[in-house]
Coordinates of C-alpha atoms in Angstrom, one line a residue:
Chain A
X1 CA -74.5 -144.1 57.8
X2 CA -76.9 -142.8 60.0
X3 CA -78.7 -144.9 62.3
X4 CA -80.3 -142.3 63.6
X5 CA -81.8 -141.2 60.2
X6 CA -85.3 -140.1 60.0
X7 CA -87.5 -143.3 58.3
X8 CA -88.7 -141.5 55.3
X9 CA -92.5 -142.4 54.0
X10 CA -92.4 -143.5 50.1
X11 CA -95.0 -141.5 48.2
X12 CA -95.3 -144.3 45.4
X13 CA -95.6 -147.6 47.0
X14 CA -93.9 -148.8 43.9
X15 CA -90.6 -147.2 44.8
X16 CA -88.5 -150.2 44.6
X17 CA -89.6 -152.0 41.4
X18 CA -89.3 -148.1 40.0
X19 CA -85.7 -147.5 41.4
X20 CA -84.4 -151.1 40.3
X21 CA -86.2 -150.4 36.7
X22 CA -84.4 -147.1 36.5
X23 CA -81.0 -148.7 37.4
X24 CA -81.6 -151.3 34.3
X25 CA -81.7 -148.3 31.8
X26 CA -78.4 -147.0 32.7
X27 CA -76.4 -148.4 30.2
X28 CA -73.1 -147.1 32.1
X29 CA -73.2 -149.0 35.2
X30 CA -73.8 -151.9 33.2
X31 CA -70.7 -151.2 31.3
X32 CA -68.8 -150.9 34.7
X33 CA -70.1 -153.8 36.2
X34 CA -72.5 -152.4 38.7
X35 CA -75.7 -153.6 40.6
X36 CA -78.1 -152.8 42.8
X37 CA -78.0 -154.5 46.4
X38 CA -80.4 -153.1 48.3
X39 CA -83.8 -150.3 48.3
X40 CA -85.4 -148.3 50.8
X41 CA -87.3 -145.2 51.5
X42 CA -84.3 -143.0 51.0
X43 CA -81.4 -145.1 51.0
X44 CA -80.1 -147.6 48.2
X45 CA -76.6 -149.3 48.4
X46 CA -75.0 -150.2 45.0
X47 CA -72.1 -152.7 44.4
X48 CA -69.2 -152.6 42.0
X49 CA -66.7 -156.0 41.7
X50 CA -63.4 -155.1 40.8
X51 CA -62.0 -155.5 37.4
X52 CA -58.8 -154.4 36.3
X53 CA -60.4 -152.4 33.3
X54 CA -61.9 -149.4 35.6
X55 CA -58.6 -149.2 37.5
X56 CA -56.7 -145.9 37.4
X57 CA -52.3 -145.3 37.0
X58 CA -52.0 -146.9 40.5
X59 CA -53.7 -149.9 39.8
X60 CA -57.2 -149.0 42.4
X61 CA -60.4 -148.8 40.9
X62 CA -60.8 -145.1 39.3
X63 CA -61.3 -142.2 41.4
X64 CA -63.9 -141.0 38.7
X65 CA -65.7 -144.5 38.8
X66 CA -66.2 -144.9 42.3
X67 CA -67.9 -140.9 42.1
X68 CA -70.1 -142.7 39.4
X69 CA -71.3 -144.9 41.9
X70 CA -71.4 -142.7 44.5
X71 CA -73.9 -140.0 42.5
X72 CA -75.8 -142.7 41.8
X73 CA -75.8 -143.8 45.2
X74 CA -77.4 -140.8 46.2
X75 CA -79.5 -140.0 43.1
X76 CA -80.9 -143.4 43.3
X77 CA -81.8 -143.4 47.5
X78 CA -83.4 -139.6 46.2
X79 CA -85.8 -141.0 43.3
X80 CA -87.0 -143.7 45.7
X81 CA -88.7 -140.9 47.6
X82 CA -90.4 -139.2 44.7
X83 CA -93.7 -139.7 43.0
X84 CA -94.6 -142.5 40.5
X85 CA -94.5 -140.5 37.4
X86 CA -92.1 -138.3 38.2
X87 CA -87.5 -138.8 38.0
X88 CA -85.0 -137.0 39.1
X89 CA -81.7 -135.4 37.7
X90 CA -78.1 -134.7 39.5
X91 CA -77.9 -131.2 39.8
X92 CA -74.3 -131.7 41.6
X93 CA -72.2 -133.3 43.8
X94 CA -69.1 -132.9 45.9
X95 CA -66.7 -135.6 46.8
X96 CA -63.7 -136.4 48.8
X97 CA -61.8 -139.9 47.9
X98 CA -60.2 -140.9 51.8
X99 CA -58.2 -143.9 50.6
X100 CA -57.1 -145.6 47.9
X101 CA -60.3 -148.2 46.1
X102 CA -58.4 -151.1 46.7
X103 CA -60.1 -154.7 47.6
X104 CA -62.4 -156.7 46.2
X105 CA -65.3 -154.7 45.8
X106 CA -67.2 -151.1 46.2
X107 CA -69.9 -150.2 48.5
X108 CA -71.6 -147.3 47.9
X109 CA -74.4 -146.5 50.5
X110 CA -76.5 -143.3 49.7
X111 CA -79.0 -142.2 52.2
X112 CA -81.3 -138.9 51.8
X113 CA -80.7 -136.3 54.1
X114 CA -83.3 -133.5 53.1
X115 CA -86.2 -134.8 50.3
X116 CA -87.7 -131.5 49.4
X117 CA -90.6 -130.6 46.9
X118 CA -87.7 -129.3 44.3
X119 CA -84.6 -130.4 45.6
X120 CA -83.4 -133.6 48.1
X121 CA -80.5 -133.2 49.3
X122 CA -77.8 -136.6 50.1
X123 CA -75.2 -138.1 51.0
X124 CA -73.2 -141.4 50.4
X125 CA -70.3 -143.4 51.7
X126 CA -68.5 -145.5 50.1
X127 CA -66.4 -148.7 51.0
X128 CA -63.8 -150.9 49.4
X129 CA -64.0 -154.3 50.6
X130 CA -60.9 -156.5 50.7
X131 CA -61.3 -159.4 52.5
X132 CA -64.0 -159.0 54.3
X133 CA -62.9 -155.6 55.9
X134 CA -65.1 -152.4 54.8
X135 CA -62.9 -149.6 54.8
X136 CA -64.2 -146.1 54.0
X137 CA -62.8 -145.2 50.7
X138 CA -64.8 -142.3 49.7
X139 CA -67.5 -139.5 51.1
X140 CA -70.1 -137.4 49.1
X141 CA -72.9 -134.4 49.5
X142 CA -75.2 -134.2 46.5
X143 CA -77.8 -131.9 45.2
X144 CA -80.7 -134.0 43.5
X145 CA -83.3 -132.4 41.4
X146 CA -87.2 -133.9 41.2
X147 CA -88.9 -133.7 38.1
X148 CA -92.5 -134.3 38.6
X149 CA -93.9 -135.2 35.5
X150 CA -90.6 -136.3 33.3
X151 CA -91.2 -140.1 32.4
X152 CA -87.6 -141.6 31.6
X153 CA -87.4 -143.4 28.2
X154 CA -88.7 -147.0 28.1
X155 CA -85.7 -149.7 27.4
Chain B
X1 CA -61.5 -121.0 30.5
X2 CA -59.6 -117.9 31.7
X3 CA -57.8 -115.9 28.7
X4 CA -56.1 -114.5 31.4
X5 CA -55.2 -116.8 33.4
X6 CA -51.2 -117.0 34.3
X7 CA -48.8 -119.1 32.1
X8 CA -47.6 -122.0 33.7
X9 CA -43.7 -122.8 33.3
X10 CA -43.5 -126.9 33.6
X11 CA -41.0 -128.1 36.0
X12 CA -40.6 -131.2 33.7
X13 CA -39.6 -130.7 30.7
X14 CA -40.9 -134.2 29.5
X15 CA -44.7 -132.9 31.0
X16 CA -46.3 -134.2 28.3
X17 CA -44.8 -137.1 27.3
X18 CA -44.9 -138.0 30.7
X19 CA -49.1 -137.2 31.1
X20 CA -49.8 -139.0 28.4
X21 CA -48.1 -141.9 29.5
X22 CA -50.2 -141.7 33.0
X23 CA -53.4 -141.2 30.9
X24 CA -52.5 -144.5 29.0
X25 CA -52.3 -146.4 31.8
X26 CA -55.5 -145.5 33.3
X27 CA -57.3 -149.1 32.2
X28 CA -61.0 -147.1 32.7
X29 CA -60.3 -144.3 30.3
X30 CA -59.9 -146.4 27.6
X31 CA -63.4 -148.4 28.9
X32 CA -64.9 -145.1 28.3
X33 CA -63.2 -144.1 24.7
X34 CA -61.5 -141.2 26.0
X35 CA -58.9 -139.6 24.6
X36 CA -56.5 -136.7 25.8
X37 CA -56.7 -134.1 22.7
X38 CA -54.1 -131.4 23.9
X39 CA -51.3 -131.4 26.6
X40 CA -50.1 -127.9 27.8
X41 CA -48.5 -126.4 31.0
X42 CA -51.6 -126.4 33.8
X43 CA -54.2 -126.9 30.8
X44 CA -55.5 -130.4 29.2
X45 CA -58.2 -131.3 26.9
X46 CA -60.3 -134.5 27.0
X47 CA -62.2 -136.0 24.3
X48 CA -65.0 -138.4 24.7
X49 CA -67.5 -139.8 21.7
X50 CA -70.8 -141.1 22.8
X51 CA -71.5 -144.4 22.9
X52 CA -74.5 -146.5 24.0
X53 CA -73.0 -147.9 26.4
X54 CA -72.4 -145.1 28.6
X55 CA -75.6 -143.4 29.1
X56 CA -78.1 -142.9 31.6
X57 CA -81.2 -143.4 31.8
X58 CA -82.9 -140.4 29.8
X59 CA -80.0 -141.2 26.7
X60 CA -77.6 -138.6 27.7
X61 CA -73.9 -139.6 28.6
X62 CA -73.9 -140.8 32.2
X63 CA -73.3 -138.0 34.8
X64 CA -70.8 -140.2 36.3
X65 CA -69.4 -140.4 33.1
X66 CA -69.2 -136.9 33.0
X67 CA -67.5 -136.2 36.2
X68 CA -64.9 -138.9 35.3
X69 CA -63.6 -137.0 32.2
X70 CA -63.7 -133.8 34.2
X71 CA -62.0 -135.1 37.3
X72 CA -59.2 -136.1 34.9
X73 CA -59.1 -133.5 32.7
X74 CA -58.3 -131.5 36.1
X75 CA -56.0 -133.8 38.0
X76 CA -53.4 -134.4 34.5
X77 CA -53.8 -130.5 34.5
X78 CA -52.4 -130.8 37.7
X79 CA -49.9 -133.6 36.8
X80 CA -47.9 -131.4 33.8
X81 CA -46.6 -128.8 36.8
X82 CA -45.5 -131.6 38.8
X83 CA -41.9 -132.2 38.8
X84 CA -40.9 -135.3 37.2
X85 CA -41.0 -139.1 39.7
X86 CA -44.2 -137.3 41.2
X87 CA -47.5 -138.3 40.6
X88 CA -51.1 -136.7 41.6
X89 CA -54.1 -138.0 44.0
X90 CA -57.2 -136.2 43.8
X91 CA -58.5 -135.1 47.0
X92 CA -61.8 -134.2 46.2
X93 CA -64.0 -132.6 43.3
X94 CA -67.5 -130.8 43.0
X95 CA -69.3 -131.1 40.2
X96 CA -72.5 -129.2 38.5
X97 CA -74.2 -130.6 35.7
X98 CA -75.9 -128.2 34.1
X99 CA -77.2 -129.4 31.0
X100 CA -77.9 -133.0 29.4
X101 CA -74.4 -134.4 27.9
X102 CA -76.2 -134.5 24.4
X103 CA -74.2 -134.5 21.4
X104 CA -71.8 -136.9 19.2
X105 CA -68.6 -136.1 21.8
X106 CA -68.0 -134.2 25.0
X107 CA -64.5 -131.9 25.3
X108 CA -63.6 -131.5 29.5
X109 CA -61.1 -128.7 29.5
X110 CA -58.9 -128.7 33.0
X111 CA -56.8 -126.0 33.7
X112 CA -55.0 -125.1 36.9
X113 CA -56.2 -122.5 39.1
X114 CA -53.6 -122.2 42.0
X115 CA -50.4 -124.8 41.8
X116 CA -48.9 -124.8 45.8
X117 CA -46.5 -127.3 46.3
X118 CA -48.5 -129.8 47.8
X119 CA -51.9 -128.5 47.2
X120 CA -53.1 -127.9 43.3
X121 CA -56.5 -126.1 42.7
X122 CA -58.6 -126.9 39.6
X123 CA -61.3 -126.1 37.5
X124 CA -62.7 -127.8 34.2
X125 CA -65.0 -127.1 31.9
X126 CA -67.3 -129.8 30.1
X127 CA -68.9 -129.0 26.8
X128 CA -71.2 -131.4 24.9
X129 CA -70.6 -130.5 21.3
X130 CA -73.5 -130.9 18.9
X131 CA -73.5 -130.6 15.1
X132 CA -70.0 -128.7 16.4
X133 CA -72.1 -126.3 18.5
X134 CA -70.1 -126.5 21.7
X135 CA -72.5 -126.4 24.8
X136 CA -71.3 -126.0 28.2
X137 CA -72.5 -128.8 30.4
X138 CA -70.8 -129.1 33.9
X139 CA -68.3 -127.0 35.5
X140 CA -65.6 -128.6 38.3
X141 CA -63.8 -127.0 41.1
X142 CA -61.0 -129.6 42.3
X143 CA -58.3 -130.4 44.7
X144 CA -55.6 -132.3 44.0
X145 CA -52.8 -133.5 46.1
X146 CA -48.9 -133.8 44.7
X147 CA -47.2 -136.7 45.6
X148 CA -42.9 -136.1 45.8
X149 CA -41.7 -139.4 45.3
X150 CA -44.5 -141.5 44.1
X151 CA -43.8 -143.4 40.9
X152 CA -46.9 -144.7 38.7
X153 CA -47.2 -148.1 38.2
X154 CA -45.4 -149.1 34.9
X155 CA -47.9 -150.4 32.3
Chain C
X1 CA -62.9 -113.8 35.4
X2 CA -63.9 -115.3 31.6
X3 CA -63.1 -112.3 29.4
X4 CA -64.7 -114.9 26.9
X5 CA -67.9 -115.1 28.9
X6 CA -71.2 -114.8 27.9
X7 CA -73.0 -111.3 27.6
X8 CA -75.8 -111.3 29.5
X9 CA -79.2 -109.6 28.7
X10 CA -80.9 -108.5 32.2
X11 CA -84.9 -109.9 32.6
X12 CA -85.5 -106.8 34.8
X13 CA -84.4 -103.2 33.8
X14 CA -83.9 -101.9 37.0
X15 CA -81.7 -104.9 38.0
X16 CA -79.1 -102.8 39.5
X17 CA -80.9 -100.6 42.0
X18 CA -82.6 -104.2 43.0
X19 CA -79.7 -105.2 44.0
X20 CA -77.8 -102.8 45.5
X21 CA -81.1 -102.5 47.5
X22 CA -81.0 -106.2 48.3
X23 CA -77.6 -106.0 49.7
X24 CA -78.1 -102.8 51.4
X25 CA -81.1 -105.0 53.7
X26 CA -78.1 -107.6 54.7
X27 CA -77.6 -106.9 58.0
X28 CA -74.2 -109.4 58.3
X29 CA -72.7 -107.4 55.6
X30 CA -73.2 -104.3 57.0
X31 CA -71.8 -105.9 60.4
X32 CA -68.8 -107.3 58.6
X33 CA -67.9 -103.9 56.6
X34 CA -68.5 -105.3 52.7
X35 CA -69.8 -103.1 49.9
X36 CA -70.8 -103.4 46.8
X37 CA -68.4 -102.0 44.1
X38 CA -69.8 -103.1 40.9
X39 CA -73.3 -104.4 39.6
X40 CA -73.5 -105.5 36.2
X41 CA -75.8 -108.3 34.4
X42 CA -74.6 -111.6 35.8
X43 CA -71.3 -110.2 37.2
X44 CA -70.6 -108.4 40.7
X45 CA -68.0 -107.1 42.4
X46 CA -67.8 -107.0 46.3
X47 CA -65.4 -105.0 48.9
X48 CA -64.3 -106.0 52.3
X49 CA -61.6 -103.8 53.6
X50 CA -59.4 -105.6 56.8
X51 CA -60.1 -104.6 60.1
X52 CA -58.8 -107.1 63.2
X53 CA -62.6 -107.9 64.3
X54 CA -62.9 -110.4 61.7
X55 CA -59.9 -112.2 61.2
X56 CA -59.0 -116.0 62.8
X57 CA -56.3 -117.2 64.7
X58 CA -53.2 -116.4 62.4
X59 CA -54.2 -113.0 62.0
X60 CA -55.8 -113.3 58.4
X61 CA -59.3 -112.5 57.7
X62 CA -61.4 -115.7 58.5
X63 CA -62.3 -117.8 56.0
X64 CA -65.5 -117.9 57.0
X65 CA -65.6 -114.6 55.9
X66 CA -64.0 -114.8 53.3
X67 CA -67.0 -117.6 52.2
X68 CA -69.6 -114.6 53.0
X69 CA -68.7 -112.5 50.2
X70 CA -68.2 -115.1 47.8
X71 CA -71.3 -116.7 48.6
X72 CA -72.9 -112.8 48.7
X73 CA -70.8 -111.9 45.3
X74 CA -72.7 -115.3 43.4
X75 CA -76.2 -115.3 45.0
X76 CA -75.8 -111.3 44.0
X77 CA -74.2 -112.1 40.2
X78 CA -77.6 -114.6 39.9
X79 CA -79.7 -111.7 41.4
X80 CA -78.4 -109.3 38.8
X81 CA -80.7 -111.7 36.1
X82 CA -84.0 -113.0 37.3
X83 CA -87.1 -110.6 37.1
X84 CA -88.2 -108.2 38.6
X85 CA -90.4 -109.1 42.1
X86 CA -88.1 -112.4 41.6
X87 CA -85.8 -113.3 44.4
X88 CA -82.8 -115.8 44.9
X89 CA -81.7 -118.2 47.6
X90 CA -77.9 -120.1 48.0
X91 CA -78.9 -123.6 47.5
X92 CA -74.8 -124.8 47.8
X93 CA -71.6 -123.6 47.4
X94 CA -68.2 -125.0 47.5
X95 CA -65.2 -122.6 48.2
X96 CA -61.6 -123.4 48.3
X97 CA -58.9 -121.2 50.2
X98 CA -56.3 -120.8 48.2
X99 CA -54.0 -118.4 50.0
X100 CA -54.0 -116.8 53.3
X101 CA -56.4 -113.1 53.3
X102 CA -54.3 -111.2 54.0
X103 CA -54.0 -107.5 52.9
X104 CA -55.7 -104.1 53.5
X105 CA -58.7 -105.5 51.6
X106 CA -59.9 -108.3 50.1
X107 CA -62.6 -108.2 46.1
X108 CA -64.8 -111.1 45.6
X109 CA -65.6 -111.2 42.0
X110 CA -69.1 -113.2 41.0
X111 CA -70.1 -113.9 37.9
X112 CA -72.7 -116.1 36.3
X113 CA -71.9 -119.1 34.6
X114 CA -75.3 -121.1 33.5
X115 CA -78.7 -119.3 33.9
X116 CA -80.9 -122.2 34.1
X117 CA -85.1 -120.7 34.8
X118 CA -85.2 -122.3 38.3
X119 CA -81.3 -122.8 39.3
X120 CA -78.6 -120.7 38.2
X121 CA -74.5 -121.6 38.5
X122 CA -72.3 -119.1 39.4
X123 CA -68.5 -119.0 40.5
X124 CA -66.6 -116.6 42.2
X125 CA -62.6 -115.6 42.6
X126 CA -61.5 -113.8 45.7
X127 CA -58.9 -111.6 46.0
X128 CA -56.8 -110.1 48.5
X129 CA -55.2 -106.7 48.1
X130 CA -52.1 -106.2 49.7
X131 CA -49.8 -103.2 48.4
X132 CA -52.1 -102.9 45.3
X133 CA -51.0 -106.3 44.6
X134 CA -54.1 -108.5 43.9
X135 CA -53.9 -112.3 45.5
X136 CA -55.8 -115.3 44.4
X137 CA -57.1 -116.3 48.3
X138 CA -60.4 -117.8 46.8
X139 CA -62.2 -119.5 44.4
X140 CA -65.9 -121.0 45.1
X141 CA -68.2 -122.4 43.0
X142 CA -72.0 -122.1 43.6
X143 CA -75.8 -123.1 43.4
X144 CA -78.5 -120.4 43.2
X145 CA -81.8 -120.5 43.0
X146 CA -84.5 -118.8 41.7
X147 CA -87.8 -117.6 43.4
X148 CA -90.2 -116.5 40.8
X149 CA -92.8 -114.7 43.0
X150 CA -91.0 -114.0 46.5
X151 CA -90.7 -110.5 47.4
X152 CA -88.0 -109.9 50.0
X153 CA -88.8 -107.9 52.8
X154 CA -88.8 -104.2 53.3
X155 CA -85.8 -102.9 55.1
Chain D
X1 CA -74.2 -137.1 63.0
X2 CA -73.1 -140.7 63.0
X3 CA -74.3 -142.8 66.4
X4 CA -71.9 -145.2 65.1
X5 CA -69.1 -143.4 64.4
X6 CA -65.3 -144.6 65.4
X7 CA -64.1 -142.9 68.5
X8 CA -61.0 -141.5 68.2
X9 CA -57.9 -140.7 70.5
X10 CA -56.6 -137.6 70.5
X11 CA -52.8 -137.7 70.1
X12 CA -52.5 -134.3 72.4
X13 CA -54.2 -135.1 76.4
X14 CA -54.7 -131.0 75.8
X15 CA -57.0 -131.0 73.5
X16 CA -59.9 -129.3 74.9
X17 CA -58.2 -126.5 76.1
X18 CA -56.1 -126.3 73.0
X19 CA -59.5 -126.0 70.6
X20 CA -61.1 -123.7 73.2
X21 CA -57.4 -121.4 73.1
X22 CA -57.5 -121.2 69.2
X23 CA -61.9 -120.6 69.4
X24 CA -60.9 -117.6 71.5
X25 CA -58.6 -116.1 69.2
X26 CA -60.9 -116.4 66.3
X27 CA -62.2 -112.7 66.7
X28 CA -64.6 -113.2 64.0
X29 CA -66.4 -116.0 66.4
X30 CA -66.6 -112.5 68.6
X31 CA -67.6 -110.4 66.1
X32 CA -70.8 -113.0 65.5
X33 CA -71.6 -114.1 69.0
X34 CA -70.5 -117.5 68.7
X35 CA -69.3 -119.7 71.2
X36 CA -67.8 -123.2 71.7
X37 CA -70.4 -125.7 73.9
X38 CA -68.6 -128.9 73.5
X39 CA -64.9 -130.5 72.6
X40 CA -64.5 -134.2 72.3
X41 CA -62.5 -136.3 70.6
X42 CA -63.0 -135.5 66.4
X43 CA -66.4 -133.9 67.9
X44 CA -67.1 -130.2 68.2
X45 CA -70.7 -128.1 68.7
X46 CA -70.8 -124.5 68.8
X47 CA -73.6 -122.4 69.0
X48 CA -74.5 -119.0 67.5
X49 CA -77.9 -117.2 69.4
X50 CA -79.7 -115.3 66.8
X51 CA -78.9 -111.6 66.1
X52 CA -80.7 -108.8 64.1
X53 CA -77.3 -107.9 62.9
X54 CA -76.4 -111.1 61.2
X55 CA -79.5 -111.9 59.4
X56 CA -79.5 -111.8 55.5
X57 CA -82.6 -110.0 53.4
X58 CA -85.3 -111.9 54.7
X59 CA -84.6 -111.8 58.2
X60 CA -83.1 -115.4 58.6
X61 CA -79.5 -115.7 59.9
X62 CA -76.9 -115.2 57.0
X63 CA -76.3 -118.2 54.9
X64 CA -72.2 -117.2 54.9
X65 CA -73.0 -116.7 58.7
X66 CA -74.3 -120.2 58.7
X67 CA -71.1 -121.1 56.5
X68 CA -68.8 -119.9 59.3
X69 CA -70.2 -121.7 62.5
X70 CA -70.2 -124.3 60.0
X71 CA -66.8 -124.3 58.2
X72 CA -65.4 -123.7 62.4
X73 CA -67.3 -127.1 63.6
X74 CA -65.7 -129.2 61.2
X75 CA -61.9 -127.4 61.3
X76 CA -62.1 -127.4 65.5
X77 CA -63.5 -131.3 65.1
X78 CA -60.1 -131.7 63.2
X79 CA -58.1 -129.5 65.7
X80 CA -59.2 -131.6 68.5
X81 CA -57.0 -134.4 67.2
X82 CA -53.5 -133.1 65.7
X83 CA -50.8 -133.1 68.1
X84 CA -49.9 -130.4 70.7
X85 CA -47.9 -127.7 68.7
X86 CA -49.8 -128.4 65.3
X87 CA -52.6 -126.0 63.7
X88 CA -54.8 -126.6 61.3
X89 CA -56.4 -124.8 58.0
X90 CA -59.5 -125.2 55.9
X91 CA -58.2 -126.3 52.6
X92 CA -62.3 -126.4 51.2
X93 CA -65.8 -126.7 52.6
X94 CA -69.4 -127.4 50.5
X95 CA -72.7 -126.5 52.4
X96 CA -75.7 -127.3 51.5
X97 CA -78.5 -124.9 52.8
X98 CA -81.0 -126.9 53.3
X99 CA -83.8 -124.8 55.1
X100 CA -83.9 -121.0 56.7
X101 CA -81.8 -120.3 59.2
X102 CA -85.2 -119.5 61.5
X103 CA -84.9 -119.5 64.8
X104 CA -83.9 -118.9 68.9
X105 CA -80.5 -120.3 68.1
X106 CA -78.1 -122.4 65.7
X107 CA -76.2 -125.5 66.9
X108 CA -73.0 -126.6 64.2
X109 CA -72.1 -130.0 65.0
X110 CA -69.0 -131.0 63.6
X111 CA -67.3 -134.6 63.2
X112 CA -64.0 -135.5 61.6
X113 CA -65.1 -138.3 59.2
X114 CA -61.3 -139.8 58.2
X115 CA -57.9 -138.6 60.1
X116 CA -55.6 -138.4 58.1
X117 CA -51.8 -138.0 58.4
X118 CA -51.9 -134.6 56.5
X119 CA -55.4 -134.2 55.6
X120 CA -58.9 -134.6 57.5
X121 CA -61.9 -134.7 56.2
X122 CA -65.1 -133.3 58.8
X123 CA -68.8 -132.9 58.2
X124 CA -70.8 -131.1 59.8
X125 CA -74.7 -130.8 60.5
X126 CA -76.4 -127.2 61.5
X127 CA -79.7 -126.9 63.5
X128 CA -81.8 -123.8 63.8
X129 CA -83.5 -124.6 67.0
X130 CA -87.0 -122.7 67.6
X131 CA -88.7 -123.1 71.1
X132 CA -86.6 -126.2 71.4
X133 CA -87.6 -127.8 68.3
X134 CA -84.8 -128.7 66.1
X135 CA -84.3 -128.3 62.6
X136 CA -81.4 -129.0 59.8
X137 CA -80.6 -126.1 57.8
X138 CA -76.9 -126.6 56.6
X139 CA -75.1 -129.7 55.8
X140 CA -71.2 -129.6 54.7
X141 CA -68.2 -131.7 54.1
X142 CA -65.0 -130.5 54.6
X143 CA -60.9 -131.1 53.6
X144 CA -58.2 -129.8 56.6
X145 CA -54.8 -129.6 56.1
X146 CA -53.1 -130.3 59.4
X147 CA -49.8 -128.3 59.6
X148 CA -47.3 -129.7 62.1
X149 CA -45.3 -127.7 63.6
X150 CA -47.2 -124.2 62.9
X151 CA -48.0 -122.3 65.9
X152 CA -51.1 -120.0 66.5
X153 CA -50.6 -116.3 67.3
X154 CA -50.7 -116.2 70.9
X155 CA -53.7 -113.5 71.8

């Protein structure tokens, strides 16, 4: 990630509660297994145990699941820097699997790189941990649209 | 997909026992409900019902979700030119989502675009169909990489 | 190309003088040597014929260049169907090199595959012409969007 | 670009003057006024001064332009580090244009994000600088295919 990011200003002070509440209604990443570490202005990290039932042929958690994470990653670290009110949407994303998702867990880390008024622009890493040693399994650029005044259904 | 896109002779006979077999032992697509609907030369069809459980937060089916089905659908398009004791990685993906994934199933159609012999170039097709109105909503561009020698893990 | 695609209906009558006009105020395309063959709603056609000035190290035409008219032949496909006094903008695009460009000329083919009001997805094939034999060397897909009340500027 | 990124040894001592050989025989680089500032290990940046004669229809520099100084920061970041007697090709790069290309200059920063054996996957950041003020306008991420024992035309 970059440490030398630009420290983005919230524009609703109740980013985080928003973001985490957001995260609850996705039923999918409940199904998968995955939680929320960490949220702030324009970066969220997102955490996924393994389990041998979102594995792929070779045994490694699916490519196709760890992209879930990863838009999500990204999606998530953009909706922290919109308005209360409004939600965002993926409008696409592009990424490259490194190595193989093999260890004990996922990290996905996605940081904004460009929030503007339509579209925010991100990327996310993300790492498999196996015992203790992060290596980067996975890289992604994301287009993220805002929509200012589209509530997202209530639980 | 392209009418007229070439016709892909198989270099294994047995491609499609041989895909469905790799499709089996992928642990997550059966986490998902998917199913593979049609096995030809450079050309696959994935079927996915909606459930609940894999949603996002407005309802729709999970843009992760999404991308999952089309990132297979593409790389086991891949896998039925690949000769047979190879097996496929994917290298990468893009993905636009360009309507909600609304509807009582999604079909991801992957088809092969360019097969070199250790390169293979993908796109798919994702339609959300709707009282059996199809309705197109993401398109994929993908690389995937053949592996010579590399067996699958046996089930 | 989809020979199944999608007729479009053009928003603006006079699409293809607006666009032929728009492409004629590109200076890089002028400095590169690209014309454009064909206009029609959502679809374009764009012509680069060889010359040694733009090619990379093997001799081929760059690929850099090649992503110039398949980033020009999408943006110019989306043109084709906003309004008239509308303009567009690349938001992304993602382009795989599929074979070397080589040949006396190479076609870039865009064509419009979701017309969304405010962001429109298009993909493009590029070709290279060698002998009058026409070789996959591209394929790209794309992010455009639209600018409701933007005029360009005047040549 | 990424403070904290790994530095990395290049496998070929020659490696400066091996990049700045294969940036000079990339006559398109020529063609654009584009020239090579900086060669380090998995680290390019190459600048392009701003031209009337690459600018697109509203006067900014070319987003395909952008694209090329772009696509070359990344696949000379993954040159740096291939052995002596390698070459390298772009297998597939995704930009994101992120603001107008406005400005004195550009400056393409490219950094090899995982080395692999056969593939390398860069990013790279551009920055239209205006009276020394620096802004993003293009971020992409990028696959290389290292070829080993492919030689560059000589000039």
């Amino acid at each position: 990630m970059r440490r030398d990011a630009p420290i983005f200003q919230p524009r609703d002070a109740g980013y985080a509660a928003r973001v985490r509440a957001s995260f609850e209604r996705q039923r999918a990443m409940e199904l998968i297994g995955a939680r929320l570490l960490l949220v702030e202005p324009g970066f969220v990290e997102i955490e996924l145990p393994y389990r041998e039932d979102i594995t792929q042929q070779h045994g490694y958690i699916h490519g196709g699941i760890v992209g879930m994470i990863a838009d999500n990653a990204g999606g998530f670290a953009a909706n922290s820097l919109v308005a209360a009110g409004a939600s965002v949407l993926t409008v696409e994303y592009k990424l490259n699997l490194v190595a193989p998702a093999e260890g004990e867990r996922l990290i996905a880390r996605g940081e904004v790189i460009r929030p503007g008024r339509t579209l925010i622009v991100t990327r996310a890493d993300v790492f498999a941990v196996k015992a203790e040693r992060w290596n980067l399994c996975a890289v992604m650029q994301q287009t993220i649209m805002a929509l200012p005044d589209k509530a997202e259904r209530t639980a």
